[in-house]
Amino acid sequence: MKILGIESSADETAASVVQDGHKMLSSVVASSLDLHTVYGGIVPEIAARSHIETIIPVIERAMSDAGTDWIDIDAIAVTNRPGLIGSLLIGVMTARTLAIVKKKPLYGVNHVLAHTYANFITETPLPGYSLGKPPKFPALGLIVSGGHTQLMLYKNHKDYILLGQTKDDAVGEAFDKVAKILGLPYPGGPAVDKAARKGDPTSVKLPKARLPNGYDFSFSGLKTAVLRAAQAMAGKDFTFPSTQLPKVLNAGQKADLAASFQKTAIDTLAEAVKAAEAQFKPSSVLLGGGVAANQSLRQTLTKSLRTTLLCPDIKLCTDNAAMIASAAFYWHDKADSPYKLAVIPSL
Ligand code: KG4
Ligand code: ZN
């Protein structure tokens, strides 16, 4: 079964053809990131306009890269939740129209859950991908992205429990906000990751949030603690504007703050996964989402867990459509109406 996946929930316009949930025949991702960098975050109107311009060429490219014609496509899968409303609308309306015109079943996919399905892509003729073995159930899923931080227990496909999630900022959002405090470019994750390599992760004492449900997370306080530590390092009090900090901190101080923040955030995630591993004894642990690209997170989890950790190829950690097509394959039963499939910005 070949599924055409379409993804447009944030700033990436993506399309991919995946066969039987695991064989990625093509994956095309066009990002409007450069247009947002000057604003230090995604501008929803710019993202939506950019999706309109690129979605058809991206789909055409994914079809031709896969060597497929419409006759070969068995179904269309599209992210319909959660995400930016204008961005989601472009993908969903395109998918609905194609489903009607090409007479294909349509499946609306949950973007957050789909992030773990990047681990089910285990085969591809495309060069430059490093893919792992098929995940085994029961599996723990740690989804760490710019919008979400969730710990899931998958007993099987379609049979899962949400063990915990962030109560405020997502961990990727915390990376992005700390990057801003340090004057590093958007998106902050890769920039903080790079700066952290030159810093001492034990130099700044930062708090780890503990919540009543040990599997929930909170990263908003950590971000504020980094701000206070940065102000103190610069010899200023808490009224000193964060926008001025990049000018008064030197490179060594920035690296120490980045390293200490990154270690605290990663240790917080790793402790929750370790506790869930002890309680649920999974057969595999699946990492997914943009922050899964972080090597230090991967190393810390690998060291602290007894269970096999599966991480998607870096290109499949950030938003892509292969994970959408794969999730639809394992989850599909009743198709959605191409006349009615709605977008759900917030779950
Ligand atoms: O999954 P994703 O592409 O989009 C969402 O669904 O949110 O994740 C984007 C997030 C951003 O917050 C970005 O800063 C973070 O992933 N990120 C990283 C790294 N690469 C991307 N965070 C930490 N370390 C990285 N190497
Ligand atoms: Zn995402």
Short mmCIF file of C-alpha atoms and ligand atoms in Angstrom, two decimals:
data_model
loop_
_atom_site.label_atom_id
_atom_site.label_comp_id
_atom_site.label_asym_id
_atom_site.label_seq_id
_atom_site.Cartn_x
_atom_site.Cartn_y
_atom_site.Cartn_z
CA MET A 1 0.00 0.00 0.00
CA LYS A 2 1.46 3.37 -1.03
CA ILE A 3 0.40 6.44 0.94
CA LEU A 4 1.09 10.02 -0.07
CA GLY A 5 1.74 12.00 3.14
CA ILE A 6 1.29 15.77 3.35
CA GLU A 7 2.55 17.95 6.22
CA SER A 8 2.10 21.71 6.68
CA SER A 9 1.42 22.31 10.39
CA ALA A 10 4.20 24.85 11.00
CA ASP A 11 6.90 26.27 8.69
CA GLU A 12 7.77 23.12 6.71
CA THR A 13 5.81 22.18 3.60
CA ALA A 14 6.43 18.47 3.10
CA ALA A 15 5.24 15.54 1.00
CA SER A 16 6.38 11.92 0.93
CA VAL A 17 5.38 8.58 -0.53
CA VAL A 18 5.74 5.66 1.88
CA GLN A 19 5.07 2.03 1.01
CA ASP A 20 3.54 -0.28 3.65
CA GLY A 21 4.33 2.13 6.48
CA HIS A 22 8.08 1.52 6.49
CA LYS A 23 9.62 2.00 3.02
CA MET A 24 10.18 5.68 2.27
CA LEU A 25 10.16 6.14 -1.52
CA SER A 26 10.51 9.94 -1.37
CA SER A 27 10.63 12.76 1.17
CA VAL A 28 10.55 16.39 0.12
CA VAL A 29 10.69 19.19 2.71
CA ALA A 30 10.60 22.88 1.82
CA SER A 31 11.04 25.23 4.76
CA SER A 32 10.11 28.90 5.03
CA LEU A 33 12.49 29.12 8.02
CA ASP A 34 14.73 31.75 6.40
CA LEU A 35 11.74 34.09 6.11
CA HIS A 36 11.06 33.78 9.88
CA THR A 37 14.63 34.02 11.21
CA VAL A 38 14.68 37.84 11.19
CA TYR A 39 11.60 37.83 13.47
CA GLY A 40 13.09 35.29 15.92
CA GLY A 41 10.15 32.88 15.55
CA ILE A 42 7.52 31.60 13.12
CA VAL A 43 5.19 34.30 11.74
CA PRO A 44 1.93 32.39 11.05
CA GLU A 45 0.81 34.56 8.10
CA ILE A 46 4.18 34.23 6.35
CA ALA A 47 4.18 30.45 6.94
CA ALA A 48 0.66 30.07 5.48
CA ARG A 49 1.49 32.18 2.41
CA SER A 50 4.63 30.18 1.82
CA HIS A 51 2.69 26.87 2.04
CA ILE A 52 0.33 28.10 -0.69
CA GLU A 53 3.27 28.81 -2.98
CA THR A 54 5.15 25.56 -2.39
CA ILE A 55 2.64 22.81 -1.64
CA ILE A 56 1.85 21.77 -5.23
CA PRO A 57 5.50 21.72 -6.43
CA VAL A 58 6.48 19.80 -3.26
CA ILE A 59 3.78 17.16 -3.85
CA GLU A 60 4.70 16.87 -7.55
CA ARG A 61 8.35 16.42 -6.60
CA ALA A 62 7.54 13.75 -3.98
CA MET A 63 5.50 11.85 -6.57
CA SER A 64 8.21 12.03 -9.24
CA ASP A 65 11.07 11.20 -6.81
CA ALA A 66 9.11 8.09 -5.80
CA GLY A 67 8.55 7.19 -9.45
CA THR A 68 4.81 7.04 -8.78
CA ASP A 69 1.78 8.10 -10.73
CA TRP A 70 -1.62 8.79 -9.15
CA ILE A 71 -2.76 5.31 -10.13
CA ASP A 72 -0.09 3.86 -7.75
CA ILE A 73 -1.26 5.90 -4.75
CA ASP A 74 -3.68 4.02 -2.48
CA ALA A 75 -4.46 6.79 0.00
CA ILE A 76 -3.64 10.36 1.05
CA ALA A 77 -2.66 11.21 4.64
CA VAL A 78 -2.48 14.76 5.93
CA THR A 79 -1.66 16.42 9.25
CA ASN A 80 -4.94 17.93 10.43
CA ARG A 81 -4.00 18.48 14.10
CA PRO A 82 -2.42 20.28 16.00
CA GLY A 83 -0.63 23.27 14.47
CA LEU A 84 -1.01 26.81 13.17
CA ILE A 85 -4.52 27.17 11.79
CA GLY A 86 -3.56 28.92 8.54
CA SER A 87 -0.76 26.44 7.87
CA LEU A 88 -2.91 23.38 8.63
CA LEU A 89 -5.66 24.70 6.35
CA ILE A 90 -3.39 24.77 3.28
CA GLY A 91 -2.33 21.13 3.70
CA VAL A 92 -5.80 19.89 4.59
CA MET A 93 -7.60 21.73 1.78
CA THR A 94 -5.00 20.52 -0.73
CA ALA A 95 -5.34 16.92 0.52
CA ARG A 96 -9.15 17.11 0.52
CA THR A 97 -9.19 18.42 -3.04
CA LEU A 98 -6.75 15.77 -4.26
CA ALA A 99 -8.74 13.03 -2.49
CA ILE A 100 -11.91 14.12 -4.32
CA VAL A 101 -10.32 14.68 -7.74
CA LYS A 102 -8.13 11.56 -7.67
CA LYS A 103 -10.74 9.45 -5.83
CA LYS A 104 -8.46 8.35 -2.96
CA PRO A 105 -9.27 7.58 0.69
CA LEU A 106 -8.20 10.41 3.00
CA TYR A 107 -6.75 10.12 6.53
CA GLY A 108 -6.31 13.01 8.97
CA VAL A 109 -3.22 12.45 11.13
CA ASN A 110 -2.17 13.70 14.58
CA HIS A 111 1.21 15.40 14.04
CA VAL A 112 2.49 14.85 17.60
CA LEU A 113 1.90 11.09 17.63
CA ALA A 114 3.25 10.88 14.08
CA HIS A 115 6.66 12.12 15.29
CA THR A 116 7.35 8.71 16.88
CA TYR A 117 6.40 7.02 13.59
CA ALA A 118 9.59 8.37 12.02
CA ASN A 119 11.09 5.33 13.81
CA PHE A 120 8.95 2.98 11.72
CA ILE A 121 10.69 4.17 8.52
CA THR A 122 13.22 1.36 8.32
CA GLU A 123 13.92 1.11 4.59
CA THR A 124 14.56 3.56 1.75
CA PRO A 125 16.22 3.62 -1.65
CA LEU A 126 17.09 7.30 -0.97
CA PRO A 127 20.77 8.04 -0.25
CA GLY A 128 22.01 9.62 2.97
CA TYR A 129 19.61 8.13 5.52
CA SER A 130 20.64 6.13 8.56
CA LEU A 131 17.64 4.01 9.57
CA GLY A 132 17.12 1.66 12.49
CA LYS A 133 15.38 -1.65 13.16
CA PRO A 134 11.55 -1.88 13.42
CA PRO A 135 10.36 -0.84 16.91
CA LYS A 136 8.97 -3.51 19.23
CA PHE A 137 5.90 -3.11 21.45
CA PRO A 138 5.27 -2.23 24.19
CA ALA A 139 7.18 0.97 23.46
CA LEU A 140 7.76 4.20 25.32
CA GLY A 141 7.63 7.28 23.09
CA LEU A 142 9.32 10.55 24.02
CA ILE A 143 8.12 13.32 21.71
CA VAL A 144 10.23 16.45 22.07
CA SER A 145 9.53 19.27 19.64
CA GLY A 146 9.06 23.02 19.45
CA GLY A 147 5.39 22.68 20.35
CA HIS A 148 5.17 19.48 22.41
CA THR A 149 6.81 17.41 25.10
CA GLN A 150 4.98 14.14 25.71
CA LEU A 151 5.80 10.78 27.18
CA MET A 152 3.65 8.00 25.71
CA LEU A 153 3.24 4.31 26.37
CA TYR A 154 2.30 2.44 23.19
CA LYS A 155 0.96 -1.03 23.94
CA ASN A 156 0.42 -1.35 20.20
CA HIS A 157 -0.59 0.87 17.30
CA LYS A 158 -3.81 2.69 18.25
CA ASP A 159 -3.53 1.47 21.85
CA TYR A 160 -1.61 4.02 23.83
CA ILE A 161 -1.62 6.01 27.07
CA LEU A 162 -0.35 9.55 27.51
CA LEU A 163 1.84 9.17 30.61
CA GLY A 164 2.69 12.85 30.89
CA GLN A 165 3.27 16.09 29.09
CA THR A 166 4.53 19.60 29.61
CA LYS A 167 2.34 21.87 31.68
CA ASP A 168 3.78 25.03 30.11
CA ASP A 169 6.63 25.40 27.57
CA ALA A 170 7.70 22.57 25.28
CA VAL A 171 11.36 21.63 25.63
CA GLY A 172 12.13 22.88 22.08
CA GLU A 173 10.44 26.17 22.96
CA ALA A 174 12.74 26.42 26.01
CA PHE A 175 15.78 25.87 23.74
CA ASP A 176 14.44 28.62 21.44
CA LYS A 177 13.84 31.06 24.32
CA VAL A 178 17.24 30.41 25.94
CA ALA A 179 18.85 30.99 22.52
CA LYS A 180 17.14 34.39 22.41
CA ILE A 181 18.48 35.30 25.88
CA LEU A 182 21.99 34.37 24.67
CA GLY A 183 21.60 36.23 21.35
CA LEU A 184 21.78 33.00 19.31
CA PRO A 185 19.83 32.62 16.06
CA TYR A 186 16.39 31.02 15.62
CA PRO A 187 15.70 28.08 15.73
CA GLY A 188 17.52 27.95 19.03
CA GLY A 189 17.97 24.19 19.46
CA PRO A 190 20.88 23.65 17.07
CA ALA A 191 22.51 26.97 18.15
CA VAL A 192 22.30 26.15 21.89
CA ASP A 193 23.52 22.61 21.15
CA LYS A 194 26.57 24.04 19.34
CA ALA A 195 27.33 26.68 22.01
CA ALA A 196 26.93 24.07 24.78
CA ARG A 197 29.82 22.01 23.40
CA LYS A 198 32.27 24.76 24.47
CA GLY A 199 30.73 25.29 27.92
CA ASP A 200 30.87 23.64 31.34
CA PRO A 201 27.50 21.97 32.06
CA THR A 202 28.14 22.04 35.81
CA SER A 203 28.99 25.75 35.99
CA VAL A 204 25.50 27.14 36.61
CA LYS A 205 23.11 25.52 39.12
CA LEU A 206 19.63 25.41 37.57
CA PRO A 207 16.41 23.94 39.02
CA LYS A 208 14.62 20.82 37.76
CA ALA A 209 10.84 21.08 38.03
CA ARG A 210 9.19 18.24 39.96
CA LEU A 211 5.48 17.79 39.33
CA PRO A 212 2.99 15.58 41.22
CA ASN A 213 2.71 13.23 38.23
CA GLY A 214 6.38 12.27 37.80
CA TYR A 215 5.86 12.00 34.02
CA ASP A 216 4.71 15.60 33.53
CA PHE A 217 7.18 18.31 32.61
CA SER A 218 7.58 22.06 33.12
CA PHE A 219 10.26 24.07 31.34
CA SER A 220 9.05 27.61 31.87
CA GLY A 221 10.77 27.98 35.26
CA LEU A 222 14.04 26.64 33.84
CA LYS A 223 13.99 29.29 31.11
CA THR A 224 13.42 32.03 33.75
CA ALA A 225 16.23 30.57 35.89
CA VAL A 226 18.58 30.86 32.88
CA LEU A 227 17.52 34.50 32.48
CA ARG A 228 18.23 35.25 36.17
CA ALA A 229 21.59 33.44 36.02
CA ALA A 230 22.52 35.39 32.88
CA GLN A 231 21.62 38.70 34.56
CA ALA A 232 23.64 37.75 37.67
CA MET A 233 26.65 36.68 35.54
CA ALA A 234 26.56 40.06 33.82
CA GLY A 235 26.50 41.77 37.26
CA LYS A 236 22.97 43.09 36.73
CA ASP A 237 19.74 42.74 38.69
CA PHE A 238 16.45 41.16 37.55
CA THR A 239 15.20 44.42 35.99
CA PHE A 240 17.97 44.35 33.35
CA PRO A 241 16.28 43.78 29.95
CA SER A 242 16.90 40.35 28.42
CA THR A 243 17.32 41.96 25.00
CA GLN A 244 20.51 43.68 26.24
CA LEU A 245 22.08 40.51 27.69
CA PRO A 246 23.73 39.22 24.48
CA LYS A 247 25.82 42.42 24.40
CA VAL A 248 27.09 42.21 27.98
CA LEU A 249 27.78 38.46 28.22
CA ASN A 250 31.04 37.09 26.80
CA ALA A 251 31.30 33.92 24.68
CA GLY A 252 32.52 31.80 27.63
CA GLN A 253 29.60 32.85 29.83
CA LYS A 254 27.13 32.15 27.00
CA ALA A 255 28.64 28.70 26.44
CA ASP A 256 28.43 27.90 30.19
CA LEU A 257 24.78 29.01 30.33
CA ALA A 258 23.94 27.01 27.19
CA ALA A 259 25.69 23.88 28.50
CA SER A 260 24.11 24.12 31.97
CA PHE A 261 20.63 24.70 30.51
CA GLN A 262 20.98 21.85 28.02
CA LYS A 263 22.19 19.40 30.68
CA THR A 264 19.35 20.33 33.07
CA ALA A 265 16.68 20.01 30.34
CA ILE A 266 18.07 16.70 29.09
CA ASP A 267 18.51 15.22 32.59
CA THR A 268 14.88 16.15 33.35
CA LEU A 269 13.69 14.25 30.26
CA ALA A 270 16.01 11.30 30.88
CA GLU A 271 14.90 10.90 34.53
CA ALA A 272 11.24 10.69 33.48
CA VAL A 273 11.99 8.12 30.75
CA LYS A 274 14.10 6.06 33.16
CA ALA A 275 11.28 6.01 35.73
CA ALA A 276 8.79 4.96 33.02
CA GLU A 277 11.20 2.25 31.85
CA ALA A 278 11.36 0.83 35.39
CA GLN A 279 7.56 0.92 35.76
CA PHE A 280 6.45 -0.35 32.33
CA LYS A 281 9.42 -2.46 31.14
CA PRO A 282 9.09 -1.54 27.44
CA SER A 283 10.73 -3.47 24.61
CA SER A 284 11.86 -0.27 22.91
CA VAL A 285 12.05 3.47 23.56
CA LEU A 286 11.22 5.73 20.61
CA LEU A 287 12.49 9.28 20.34
CA GLY A 288 10.82 11.78 18.04
CA GLY A 289 10.53 15.51 17.29
CA GLY A 290 13.02 18.26 16.48
CA VAL A 291 14.85 18.07 19.83
CA ALA A 292 15.56 14.38 19.12
CA ALA A 293 18.26 15.74 16.77
CA ASN A 294 20.23 16.69 19.90
CA GLN A 295 23.23 14.34 20.22
CA SER A 296 23.62 14.98 23.92
CA LEU A 297 19.99 13.90 24.53
CA ARG A 298 20.58 10.73 22.51
CA GLN A 299 23.80 9.93 24.40
CA THR A 300 22.28 10.60 27.84
CA LEU A 301 19.26 8.40 27.09
CA THR A 302 21.42 5.62 25.62
CA LYS A 303 23.61 5.66 28.75
CA SER A 304 20.79 5.75 31.27
CA LEU A 305 18.41 3.20 29.69
CA ARG A 306 18.62 -0.57 29.54
CA THR A 307 16.10 -0.74 26.69
CA THR A 308 17.10 -0.16 23.05
CA LEU A 309 16.71 3.52 22.17
CA LEU A 310 15.51 4.15 18.63
CA CYS A 311 16.17 7.58 17.12
CA PRO A 312 15.04 8.64 13.66
CA ASP A 313 17.55 9.90 11.11
CA ILE A 314 18.18 13.62 11.86
CA LYS A 315 16.24 14.57 8.69
CA LEU A 316 13.22 12.67 10.05
CA CYS A 317 13.40 14.22 13.55
CA THR A 318 12.18 17.63 12.39
CA ASP A 319 8.87 18.02 10.56
CA ASN A 320 8.47 15.80 7.50
CA ALA A 321 5.68 13.97 5.68
CA ALA A 322 7.14 10.44 5.75
CA MET A 323 6.14 10.14 9.43
CA ILE A 324 2.60 11.26 8.51
CA ALA A 325 2.28 8.62 5.78
CA SER A 326 3.76 5.94 8.08
CA ALA A 327 1.42 6.80 10.98
CA ALA A 328 -1.58 6.69 8.62
CA PHE A 329 -0.60 3.21 7.42
CA TYR A 330 -0.50 1.78 10.95
CA TRP A 331 -3.52 3.72 12.20
CA HIS A 332 -5.93 3.81 9.27
CA ASP A 333 -9.27 2.06 9.42
CA LYS A 334 -12.21 4.33 8.58
CA ALA A 335 -11.30 7.03 6.06
CA ASP A 336 -12.17 10.66 6.78
CA SER A 337 -14.61 12.54 4.57
CA PRO A 338 -12.79 14.64 1.95
CA TYR A 339 -15.75 17.04 2.19
CA LYS A 340 -15.55 17.40 5.97
CA LEU A 341 -12.04 16.75 7.37
CA ALA A 342 -11.49 19.69 9.74
CA VAL A 343 -8.33 21.27 11.10
CA ILE A 344 -7.85 21.17 14.88
CA PRO A 345 -5.20 23.78 15.85
CA SER A 346 -5.04 22.78 19.53
CA LEU A 347 -5.70 19.31 21.01
O1 KG4 B 1 9.56 18.83 15.44
P1 KG4 B 1 9.94 20.20 15.02
O2 KG4 B 1 10.66 20.37 13.71
O3 KG4 B 1 8.69 21.14 14.95
C1 KG4 B 1 7.63 21.06 15.84
O4 KG4 B 1 6.71 20.20 15.63
O5 KG4 B 1 7.67 21.85 16.82
O6 KG4 B 1 10.83 20.77 16.22
C2 KG4 B 1 11.42 22.04 16.18
C3 KG4 B 1 12.16 22.26 17.51
C4 KG4 B 1 12.66 23.69 17.68
O7 KG4 B 1 12.27 24.15 18.95
C5 KG4 B 1 14.18 23.55 17.58
O8 KG4 B 1 14.88 24.51 18.34
C6 KG4 B 1 14.40 22.14 18.12
O9 KG4 B 1 13.31 21.40 17.59
N1 KG4 B 1 15.69 21.54 17.71
C7 KG4 B 1 16.67 21.19 18.59
C8 KG4 B 1 17.75 20.71 17.81
N2 KG4 B 1 17.39 20.78 16.50
C9 KG4 B 1 16.11 21.28 16.45
N3 KG4 B 1 16.71 21.26 19.93
C10 KG4 B 1 17.84 20.85 20.54
N4 KG4 B 1 18.93 20.41 19.88
C11 KG4 B 1 18.94 20.31 18.53
N5 KG4 B 1 20.02 19.86 17.90
ZN ZN B 2 6.74 18.58 14.66
#
